[in-house]
Coordinates of C-alpha atoms and ligand atoms in Angstrom, one line a residue:
X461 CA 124.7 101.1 -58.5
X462 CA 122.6 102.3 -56.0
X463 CA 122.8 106.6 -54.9
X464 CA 123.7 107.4 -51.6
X465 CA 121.0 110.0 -50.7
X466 CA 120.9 113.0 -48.7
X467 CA 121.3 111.8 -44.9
X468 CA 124.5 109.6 -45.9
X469 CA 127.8 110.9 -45.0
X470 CA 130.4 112.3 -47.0
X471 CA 134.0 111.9 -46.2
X472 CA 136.2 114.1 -48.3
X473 CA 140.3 113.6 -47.9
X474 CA 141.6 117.3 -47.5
X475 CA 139.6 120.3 -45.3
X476 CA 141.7 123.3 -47.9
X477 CA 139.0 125.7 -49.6
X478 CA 138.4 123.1 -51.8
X479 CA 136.4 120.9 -49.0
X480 CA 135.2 123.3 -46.7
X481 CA 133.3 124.7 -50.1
X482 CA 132.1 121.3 -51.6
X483 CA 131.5 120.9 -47.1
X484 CA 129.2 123.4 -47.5
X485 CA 127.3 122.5 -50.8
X486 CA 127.3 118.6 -49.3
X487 CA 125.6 120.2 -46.0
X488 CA 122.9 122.3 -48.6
X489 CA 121.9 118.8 -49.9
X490 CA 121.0 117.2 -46.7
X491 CA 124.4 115.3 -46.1
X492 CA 126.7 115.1 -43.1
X493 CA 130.2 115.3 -43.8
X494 CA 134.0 114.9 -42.5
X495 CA 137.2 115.8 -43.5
X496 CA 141.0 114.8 -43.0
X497 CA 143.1 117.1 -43.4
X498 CA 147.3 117.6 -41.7
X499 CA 146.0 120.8 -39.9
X500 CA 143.2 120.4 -37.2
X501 CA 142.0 123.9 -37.6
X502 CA 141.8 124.0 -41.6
X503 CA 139.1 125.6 -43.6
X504 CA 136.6 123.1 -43.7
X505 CA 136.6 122.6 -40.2
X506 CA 134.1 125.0 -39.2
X507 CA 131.6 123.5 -41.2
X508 CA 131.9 119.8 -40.9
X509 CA 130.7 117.3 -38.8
X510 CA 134.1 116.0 -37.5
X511 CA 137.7 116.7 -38.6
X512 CA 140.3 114.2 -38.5
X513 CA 143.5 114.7 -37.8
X514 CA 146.1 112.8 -40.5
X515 CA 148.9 113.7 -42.7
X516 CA 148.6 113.1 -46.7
X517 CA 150.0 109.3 -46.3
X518 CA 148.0 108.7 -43.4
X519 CA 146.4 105.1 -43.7
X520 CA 145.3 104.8 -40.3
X521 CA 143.4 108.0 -40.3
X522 CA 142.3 107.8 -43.4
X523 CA 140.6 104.6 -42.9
X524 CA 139.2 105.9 -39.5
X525 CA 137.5 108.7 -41.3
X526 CA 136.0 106.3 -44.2
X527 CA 134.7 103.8 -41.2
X528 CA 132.3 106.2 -40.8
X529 CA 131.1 107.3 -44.2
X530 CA 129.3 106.2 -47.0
X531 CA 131.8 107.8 -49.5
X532 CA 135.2 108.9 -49.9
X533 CA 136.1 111.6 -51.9
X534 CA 139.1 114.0 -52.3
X535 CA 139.7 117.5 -52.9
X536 CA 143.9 117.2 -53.1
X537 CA 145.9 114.8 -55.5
X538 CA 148.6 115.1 -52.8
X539 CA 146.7 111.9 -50.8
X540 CA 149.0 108.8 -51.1
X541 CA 147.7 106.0 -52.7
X542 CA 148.2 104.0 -49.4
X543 CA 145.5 106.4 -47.8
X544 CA 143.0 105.5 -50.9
X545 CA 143.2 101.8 -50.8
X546 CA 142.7 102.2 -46.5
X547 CA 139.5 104.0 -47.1
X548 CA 138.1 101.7 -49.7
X549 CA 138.0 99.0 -47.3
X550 CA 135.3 100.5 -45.5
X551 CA 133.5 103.1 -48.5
X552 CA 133.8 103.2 -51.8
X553 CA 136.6 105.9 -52.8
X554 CA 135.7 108.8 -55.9
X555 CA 137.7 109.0 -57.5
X556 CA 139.9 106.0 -56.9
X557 CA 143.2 104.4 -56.6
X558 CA 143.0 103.8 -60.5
X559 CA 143.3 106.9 -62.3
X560 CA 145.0 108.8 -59.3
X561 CA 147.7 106.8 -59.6
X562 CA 148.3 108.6 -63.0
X563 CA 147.0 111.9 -62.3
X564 CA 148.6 112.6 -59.1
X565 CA 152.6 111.8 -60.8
X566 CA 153.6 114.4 -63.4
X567 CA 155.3 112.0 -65.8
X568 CA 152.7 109.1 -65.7
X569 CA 150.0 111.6 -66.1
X570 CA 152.0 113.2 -69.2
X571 CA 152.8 110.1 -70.3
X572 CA 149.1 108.5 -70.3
X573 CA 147.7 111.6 -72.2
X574 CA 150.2 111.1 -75.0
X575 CA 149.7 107.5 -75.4
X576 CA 145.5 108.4 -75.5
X577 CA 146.2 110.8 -78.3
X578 CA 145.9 114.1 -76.3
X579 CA 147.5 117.0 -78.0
X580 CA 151.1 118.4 -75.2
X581 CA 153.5 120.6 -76.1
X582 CA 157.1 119.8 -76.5
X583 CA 158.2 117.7 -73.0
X584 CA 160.9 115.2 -71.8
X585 CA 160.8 113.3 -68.8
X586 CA 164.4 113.9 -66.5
X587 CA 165.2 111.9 -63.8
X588 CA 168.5 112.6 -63.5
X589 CA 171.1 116.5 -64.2
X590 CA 172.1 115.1 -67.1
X591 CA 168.9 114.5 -68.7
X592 CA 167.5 117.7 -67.6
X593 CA 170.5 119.7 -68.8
X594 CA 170.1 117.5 -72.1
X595 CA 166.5 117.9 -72.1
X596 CA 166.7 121.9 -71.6
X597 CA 168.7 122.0 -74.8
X598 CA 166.5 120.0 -76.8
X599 CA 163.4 121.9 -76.0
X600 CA 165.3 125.3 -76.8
X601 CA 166.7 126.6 -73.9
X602 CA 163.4 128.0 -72.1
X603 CA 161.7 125.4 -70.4
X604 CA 159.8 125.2 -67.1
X605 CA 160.7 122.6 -65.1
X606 CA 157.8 120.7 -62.7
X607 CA 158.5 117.9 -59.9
X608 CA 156.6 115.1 -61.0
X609 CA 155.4 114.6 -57.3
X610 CA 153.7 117.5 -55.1
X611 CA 153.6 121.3 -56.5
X612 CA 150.8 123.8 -56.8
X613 CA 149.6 127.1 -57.7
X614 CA 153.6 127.3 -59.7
X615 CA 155.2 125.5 -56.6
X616 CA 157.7 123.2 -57.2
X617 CA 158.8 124.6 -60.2
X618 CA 161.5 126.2 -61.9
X619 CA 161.6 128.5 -65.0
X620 CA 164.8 128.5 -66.5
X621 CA 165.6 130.9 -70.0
X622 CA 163.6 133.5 -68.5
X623 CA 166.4 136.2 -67.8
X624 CA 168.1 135.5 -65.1
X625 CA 170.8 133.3 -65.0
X626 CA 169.0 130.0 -63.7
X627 CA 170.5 126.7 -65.1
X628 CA 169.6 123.0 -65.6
X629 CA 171.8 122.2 -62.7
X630 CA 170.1 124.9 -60.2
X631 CA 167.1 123.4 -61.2
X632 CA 167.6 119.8 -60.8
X633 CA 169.2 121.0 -57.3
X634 CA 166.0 123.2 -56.3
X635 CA 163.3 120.9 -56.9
X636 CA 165.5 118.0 -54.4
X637 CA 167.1 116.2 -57.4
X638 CA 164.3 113.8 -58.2
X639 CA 162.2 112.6 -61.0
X640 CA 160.7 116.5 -63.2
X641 CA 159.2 116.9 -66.4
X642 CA 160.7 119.7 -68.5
X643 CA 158.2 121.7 -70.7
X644 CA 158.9 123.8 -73.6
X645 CA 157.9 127.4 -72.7
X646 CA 154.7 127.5 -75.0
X647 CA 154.1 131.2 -76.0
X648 CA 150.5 131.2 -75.0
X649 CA 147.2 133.0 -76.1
X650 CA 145.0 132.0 -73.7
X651 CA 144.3 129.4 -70.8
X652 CA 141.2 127.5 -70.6
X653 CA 139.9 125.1 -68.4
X654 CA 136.7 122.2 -68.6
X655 CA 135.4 120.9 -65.7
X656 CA 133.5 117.4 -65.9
X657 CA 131.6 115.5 -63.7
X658 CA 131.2 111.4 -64.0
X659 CA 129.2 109.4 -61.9
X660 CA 129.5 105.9 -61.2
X661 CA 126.4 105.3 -63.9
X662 CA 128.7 106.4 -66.3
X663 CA 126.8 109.8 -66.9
X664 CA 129.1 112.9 -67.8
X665 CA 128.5 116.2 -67.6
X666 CA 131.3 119.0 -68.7
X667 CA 130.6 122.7 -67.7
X668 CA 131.2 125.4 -70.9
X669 CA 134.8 126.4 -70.3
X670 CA 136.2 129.0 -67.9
X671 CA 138.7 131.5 -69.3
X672 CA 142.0 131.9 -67.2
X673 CA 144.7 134.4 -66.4
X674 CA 147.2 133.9 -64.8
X675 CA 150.1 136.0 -62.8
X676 CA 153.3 134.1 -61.5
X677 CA 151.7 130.7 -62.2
X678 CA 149.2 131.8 -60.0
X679 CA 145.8 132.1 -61.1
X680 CA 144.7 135.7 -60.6
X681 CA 141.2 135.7 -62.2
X682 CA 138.6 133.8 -64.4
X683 CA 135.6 134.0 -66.1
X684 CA 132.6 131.8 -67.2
X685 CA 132.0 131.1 -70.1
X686 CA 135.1 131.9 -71.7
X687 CA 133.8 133.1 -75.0
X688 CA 136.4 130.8 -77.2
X689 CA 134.7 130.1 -80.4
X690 CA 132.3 127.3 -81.3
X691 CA 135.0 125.5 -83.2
X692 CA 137.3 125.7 -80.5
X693 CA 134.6 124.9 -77.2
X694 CA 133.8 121.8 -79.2
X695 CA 137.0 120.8 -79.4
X696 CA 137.8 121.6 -75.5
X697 CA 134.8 119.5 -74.4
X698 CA 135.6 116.6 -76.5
X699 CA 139.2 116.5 -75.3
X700 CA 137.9 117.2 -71.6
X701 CA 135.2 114.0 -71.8
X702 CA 137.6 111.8 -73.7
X703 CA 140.2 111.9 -71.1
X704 CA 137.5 111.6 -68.3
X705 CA 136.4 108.5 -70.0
X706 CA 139.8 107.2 -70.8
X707 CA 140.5 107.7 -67.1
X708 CA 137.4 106.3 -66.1
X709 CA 137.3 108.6 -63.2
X710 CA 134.6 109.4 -60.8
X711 CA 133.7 112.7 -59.7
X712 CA 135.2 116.2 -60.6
X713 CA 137.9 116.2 -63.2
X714 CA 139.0 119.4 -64.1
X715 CA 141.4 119.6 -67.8
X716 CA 143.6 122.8 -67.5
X717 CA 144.2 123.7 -71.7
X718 CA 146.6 126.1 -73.7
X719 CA 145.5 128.0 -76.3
X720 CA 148.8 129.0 -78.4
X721 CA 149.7 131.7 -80.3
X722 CA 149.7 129.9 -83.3
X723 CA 146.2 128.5 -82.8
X724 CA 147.1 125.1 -81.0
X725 CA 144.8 123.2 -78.2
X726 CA 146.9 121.5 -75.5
X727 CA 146.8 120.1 -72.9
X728 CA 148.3 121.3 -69.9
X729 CA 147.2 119.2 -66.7
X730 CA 144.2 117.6 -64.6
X731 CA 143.0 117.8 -61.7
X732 CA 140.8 115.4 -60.4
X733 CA 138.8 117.9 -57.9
X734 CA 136.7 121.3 -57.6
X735 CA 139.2 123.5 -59.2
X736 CA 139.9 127.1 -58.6
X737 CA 139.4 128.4 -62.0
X738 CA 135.3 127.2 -61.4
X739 CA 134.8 129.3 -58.4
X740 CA 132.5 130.9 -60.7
X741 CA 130.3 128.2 -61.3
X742 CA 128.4 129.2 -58.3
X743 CA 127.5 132.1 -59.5
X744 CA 127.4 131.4 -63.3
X745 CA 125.7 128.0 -63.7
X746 CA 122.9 126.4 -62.9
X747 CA 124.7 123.8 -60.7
X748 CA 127.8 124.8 -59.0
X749 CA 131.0 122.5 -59.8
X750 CA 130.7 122.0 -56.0
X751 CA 127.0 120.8 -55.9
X752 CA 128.2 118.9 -59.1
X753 CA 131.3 117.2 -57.2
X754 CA 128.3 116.0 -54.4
X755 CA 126.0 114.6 -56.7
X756 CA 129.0 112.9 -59.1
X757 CA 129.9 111.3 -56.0
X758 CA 127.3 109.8 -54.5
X759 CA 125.9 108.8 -57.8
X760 CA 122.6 111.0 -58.2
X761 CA 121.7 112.4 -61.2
X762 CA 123.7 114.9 -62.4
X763 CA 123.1 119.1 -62.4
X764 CA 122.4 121.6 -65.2
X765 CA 125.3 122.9 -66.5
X766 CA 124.0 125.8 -68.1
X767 CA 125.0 129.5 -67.8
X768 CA 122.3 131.7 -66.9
X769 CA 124.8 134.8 -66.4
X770 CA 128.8 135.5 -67.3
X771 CA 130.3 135.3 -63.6
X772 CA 133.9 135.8 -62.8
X773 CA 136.2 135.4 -59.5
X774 CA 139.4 136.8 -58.9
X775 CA 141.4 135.3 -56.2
X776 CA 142.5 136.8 -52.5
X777 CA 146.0 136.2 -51.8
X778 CA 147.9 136.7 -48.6
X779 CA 149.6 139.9 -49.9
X780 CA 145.9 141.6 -49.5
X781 CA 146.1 141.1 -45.8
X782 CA 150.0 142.3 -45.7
X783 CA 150.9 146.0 -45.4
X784 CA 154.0 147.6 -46.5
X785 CA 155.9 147.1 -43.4
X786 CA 155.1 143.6 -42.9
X787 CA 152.2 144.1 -40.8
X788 CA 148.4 143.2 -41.5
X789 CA 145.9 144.9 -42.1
X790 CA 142.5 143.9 -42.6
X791 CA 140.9 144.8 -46.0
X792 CA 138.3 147.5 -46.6
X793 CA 135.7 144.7 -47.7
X794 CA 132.7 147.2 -47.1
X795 CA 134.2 149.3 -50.3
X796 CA 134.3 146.3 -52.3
X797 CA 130.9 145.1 -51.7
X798 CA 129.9 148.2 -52.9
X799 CA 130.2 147.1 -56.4
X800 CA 127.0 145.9 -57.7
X801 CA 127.1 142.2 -58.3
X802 CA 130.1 141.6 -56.0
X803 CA 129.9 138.7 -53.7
X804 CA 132.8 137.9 -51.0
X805 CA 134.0 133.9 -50.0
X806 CA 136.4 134.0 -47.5
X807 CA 138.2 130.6 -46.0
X808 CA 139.0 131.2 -42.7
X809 CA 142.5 131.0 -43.0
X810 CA 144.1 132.4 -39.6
X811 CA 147.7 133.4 -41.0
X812 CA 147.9 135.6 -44.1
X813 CA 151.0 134.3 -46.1
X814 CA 152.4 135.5 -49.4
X815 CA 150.7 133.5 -52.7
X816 CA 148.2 131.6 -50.2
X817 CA 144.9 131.7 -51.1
X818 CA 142.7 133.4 -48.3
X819 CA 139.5 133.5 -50.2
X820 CA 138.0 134.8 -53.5
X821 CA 135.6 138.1 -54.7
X822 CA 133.5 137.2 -57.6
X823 CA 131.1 139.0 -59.4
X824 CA 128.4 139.0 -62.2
X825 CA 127.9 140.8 -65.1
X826 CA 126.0 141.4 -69.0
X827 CA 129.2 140.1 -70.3
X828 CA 132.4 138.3 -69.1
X829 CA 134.2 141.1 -69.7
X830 CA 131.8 143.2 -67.8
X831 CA 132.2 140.6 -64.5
X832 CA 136.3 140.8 -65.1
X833 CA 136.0 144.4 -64.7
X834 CA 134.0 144.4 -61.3
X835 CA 135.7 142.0 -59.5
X836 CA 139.1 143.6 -60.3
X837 CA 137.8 146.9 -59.7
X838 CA 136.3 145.2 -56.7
X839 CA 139.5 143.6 -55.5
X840 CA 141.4 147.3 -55.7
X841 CA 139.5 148.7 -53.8
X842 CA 140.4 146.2 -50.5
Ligands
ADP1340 P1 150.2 124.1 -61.1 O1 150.1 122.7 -60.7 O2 151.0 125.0 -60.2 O3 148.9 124.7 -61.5 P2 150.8 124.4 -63.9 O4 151.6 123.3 -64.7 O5 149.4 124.4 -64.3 O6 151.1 124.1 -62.4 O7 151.5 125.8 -64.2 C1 151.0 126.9 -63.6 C2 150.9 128.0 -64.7 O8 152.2 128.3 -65.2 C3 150.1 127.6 -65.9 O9 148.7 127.8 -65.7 C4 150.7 128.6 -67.0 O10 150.2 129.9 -66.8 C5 152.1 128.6 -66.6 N1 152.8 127.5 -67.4 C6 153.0 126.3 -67.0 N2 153.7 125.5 -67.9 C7 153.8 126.3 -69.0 C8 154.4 126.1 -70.3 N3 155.0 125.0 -70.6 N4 154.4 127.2 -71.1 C9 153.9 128.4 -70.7 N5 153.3 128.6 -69.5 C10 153.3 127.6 -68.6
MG1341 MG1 147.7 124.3 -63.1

C-alpha cells in the first residue's frame, strides 16, 4: 500500500460539520479536497475545492466526485451502499462497502457486536407491532426504541415507560412502521466514547476516552480525557480496537460506551466518522481526530494521540440563536471569549433550527473538570 501524499485529493461523501472540519485539517496538510453533500451551500462548502451536488443514494454523483479524487472517505453512515461501490470504481473508498454495510443498519450492527463477544444491554430486534409490543414487555416496560435505518443526535427514536402515556403501537406508528431495535432503558453512570484510527497498513491508533453528557439524547458537552479509572480505560480501549479490527475498517471509528450503575461496560453504538464527542481532540491531543481521520485515510503514518492538556467542548444548538418570541438574535460571543481558554468553531449554518448543531465553544483547563466549567460558563454567557 502505497500513501497518498499531500497534493492528492480528498473526496469526503457529506459537507455537515463533520467535513467541512476534517476539509479544513485535509487543507492544513497540503491536500485539495471535495465534498458531496444534498445541500449546495452546506458547511464544508466554503472551504473546499468543489461541492457536488447529490442526495445520500446518489451513484451518479457520487462517482463523479470520486473520478476526481484519490480517496473517498465519509463523514455520514447515511451514504447508501450503492453510492460506496460507484466511488470505488474510480478511488479506493475508507471506510468501505464491507463494514458499512453493518454499521450503517441498527440491527446488523447490534447483531454483529453480539456475535463478536461485545458486551449490549438487554435488546430485541422488531420488525413488526407485535414484536415490538412483545419486545417492550420482555425488556420491562421502559425501552427506547431506534429505527434501524437513519436517526441521529436521538432522531428517530421513541422512549416509551418514561411518563407519558406512549405505547408500543405509537411507536411502531412514529418511526414509519419498519424494521427498530428495542433497548432496555439501562440506568446509566456515565457515557464514554473511544475514537480509533486504522489505516490500510493495518496500524491502529485509539485516542484516551472522552467523557460524555448528554441532554435529550443530545450531546450537550464532553471532556478529554475522561478520567475513568485505569481498569476501566483498559478495558474501553480493548473493546474499541477489537471491534475496529473485527470490522476491519479504515479510517475514524468512533465506539460510543455505557458505563452502568452497577459497574457494567457496554456498548452502545459506532460510528465510523469524526464524532462529535472528539471535538476536543483539537485542543486536547496532540493530533486532532480530524488530522487523524486524514492521515488514516490516505494511509500515512498515524498521529500522537497523547493529551498534553484536559480540553472540553460543549455544543451550540439552534435554540442559542432563537429568542423568546421566535425571533433570532445573534449571541453575545465577545462575552464568551472572554473566558480564558475559550475558543469558538462556528459552521456556517444559515438557518438556526431547534436541536441543530450550529457550532461548538470549547475550552482548556488544569483539569477536565476545570474545562467543563469554562465552556459552560462560556456558553451562558451567549
Ligand atoms: P444517536 O444515534 O442519536 O446518537 P444513541 O443510540 O446514541 O442515538 O442515543 C442517544 C443517547 O440517548 C445516548 O447517548 C444516551 O444518552 C441515550 N440512550 C440511548 N439508548 C439508551 C439506553 N438503552 N438506555 C439509556 N440511555 C440511552
Ligand atoms: Mg449516539
Amino acid at each position: 500500500m502505497t500513501a497518498i501524499l499531500p497534493g492528492a485529493t480528498i473526496g469526503i461523501l457529506g459537507g455537515g460539520q463533520l467535513g467541512r472540519m476534517t476539509a479544513m485539517a485535509a487543507r492544513s496538510l497540503g491536500y485539495r479536497v471535495q465534498v458531496m453533500d444534498p445541500d449546495p451551500s452546506c458547511p464544508a462548502r466554503f472551504v473546499v475545492d468543489a461541492c457536488f451536488e447529490g442526495g445520500w443514494d446518489d451513484a451518479r454523483v457520487a462517482a463523479d466526485l470520486a473520478r476526481g479524487c484519490d480517496v473517498v472517505t465519509l463523514e455520514i453512515e447515511q451514504v447508501s451502499i450503492a453510492c460506496l461501490e460507484a466511488a470505488a470504481k474510480y478511488a479506493p473508498v475508507r471506510p468501505n462497502a464491507g463494514p458499512m454495510r453493518i454499521i450503517q443498519e441498527r440491527i446488523l450492527q447490534k447483531t454483529w457486536l453480539a456475535e463478536h463477544g461485545a458486551p449490549l444491554g438487554a435488546w430485541r430486534a422488531t420488525r413488526s407491532e407485535a414484536e415490538l409490543a412483545d419486545a417492550v414487555a420482555a425488556l420491562g416496560g421502559r425501552v427506547f426504541v431506534k429505527s434501524a435505518q437513519g436517526g441521529y443526535d436521538g432522531r428517530s427514536q421513541v422512549k416509551i415507560g418514561f411518563g407519558d402515556d406512549t405505547t408500543a403501537v405509537d411507536a411502531w406508528r412514529l418511526l414509519g412502521a419498519k424494521p427498530c431495535v428495542a433497548e432496555k432503558a439501562l440506568d446509566l453512570d456515565k457515557e464514554i466514547s473511544v475514537m480509533v484510527a486504522r489505516a490500510p497498513s493495518g496500524e491502529t491508533k485509539s485516542f484516551p476516552s472522552a467523557l460524555n453528557h448528554h441532554e435529550h439524547q443530545i450531546l450537550e458537552w464532553s471532556v478529554i480525557p475522561s478520567s475513568v479509572s485505569a481498569d476501566l480505560e483498559r478495558r474501553a480501549q480493548q473493546l474499541a480496537c477489537d471491534i475496529a479490527a473485527g470490522l476491519g475498517s479504515e479510517g475514524l471509528l468512533a465506539v460510543e460506551m455505557f458505563l452502568t450503575k452497577t459497574g457494567e461496560l457496554l456498548v452502545n453504538e459506532l460510528a465510523p466518522r469524526p464524532h462529535n464527542s472528539y471535538h476536543a481532540s483539537e485542543l486536547a491531543c496532540v493530533t486532532s481526530q480530524f488530522e487523524q481521520a486524514v492521515r488514516a485515510v490516505c494511509d500515512l503514518p498515524l498521529g500522537d494521540v497523547s493529551v498534553i492538556q484536559p480540553a472540553a467542548i460543549a455544543n451550540l444548538l439552534g435554540e442559542v440563536w432563537l429568542g423568546e418570541n421566535g425571533q433570532t438574535r445573534e449571541p453575545r460571543f465577545d462575552r464568551a471569549l472572554a473566558i480564558p481558554g475559550v475558543t469558538l468553531h462556528l459552521y456556517e449554518k444559515h438557518k438556526p433550527r431547534k436541536g441543530r448543531k450550529m457550532g461548538h465553544l470549547s475550552a482548556v483547563g488544569h483539569t477536565p473538570d476545570e474545562a467543563v466549567q469554562r465552556v459552560m460558563e462560556a456558553r451562558k454567557l451567549l
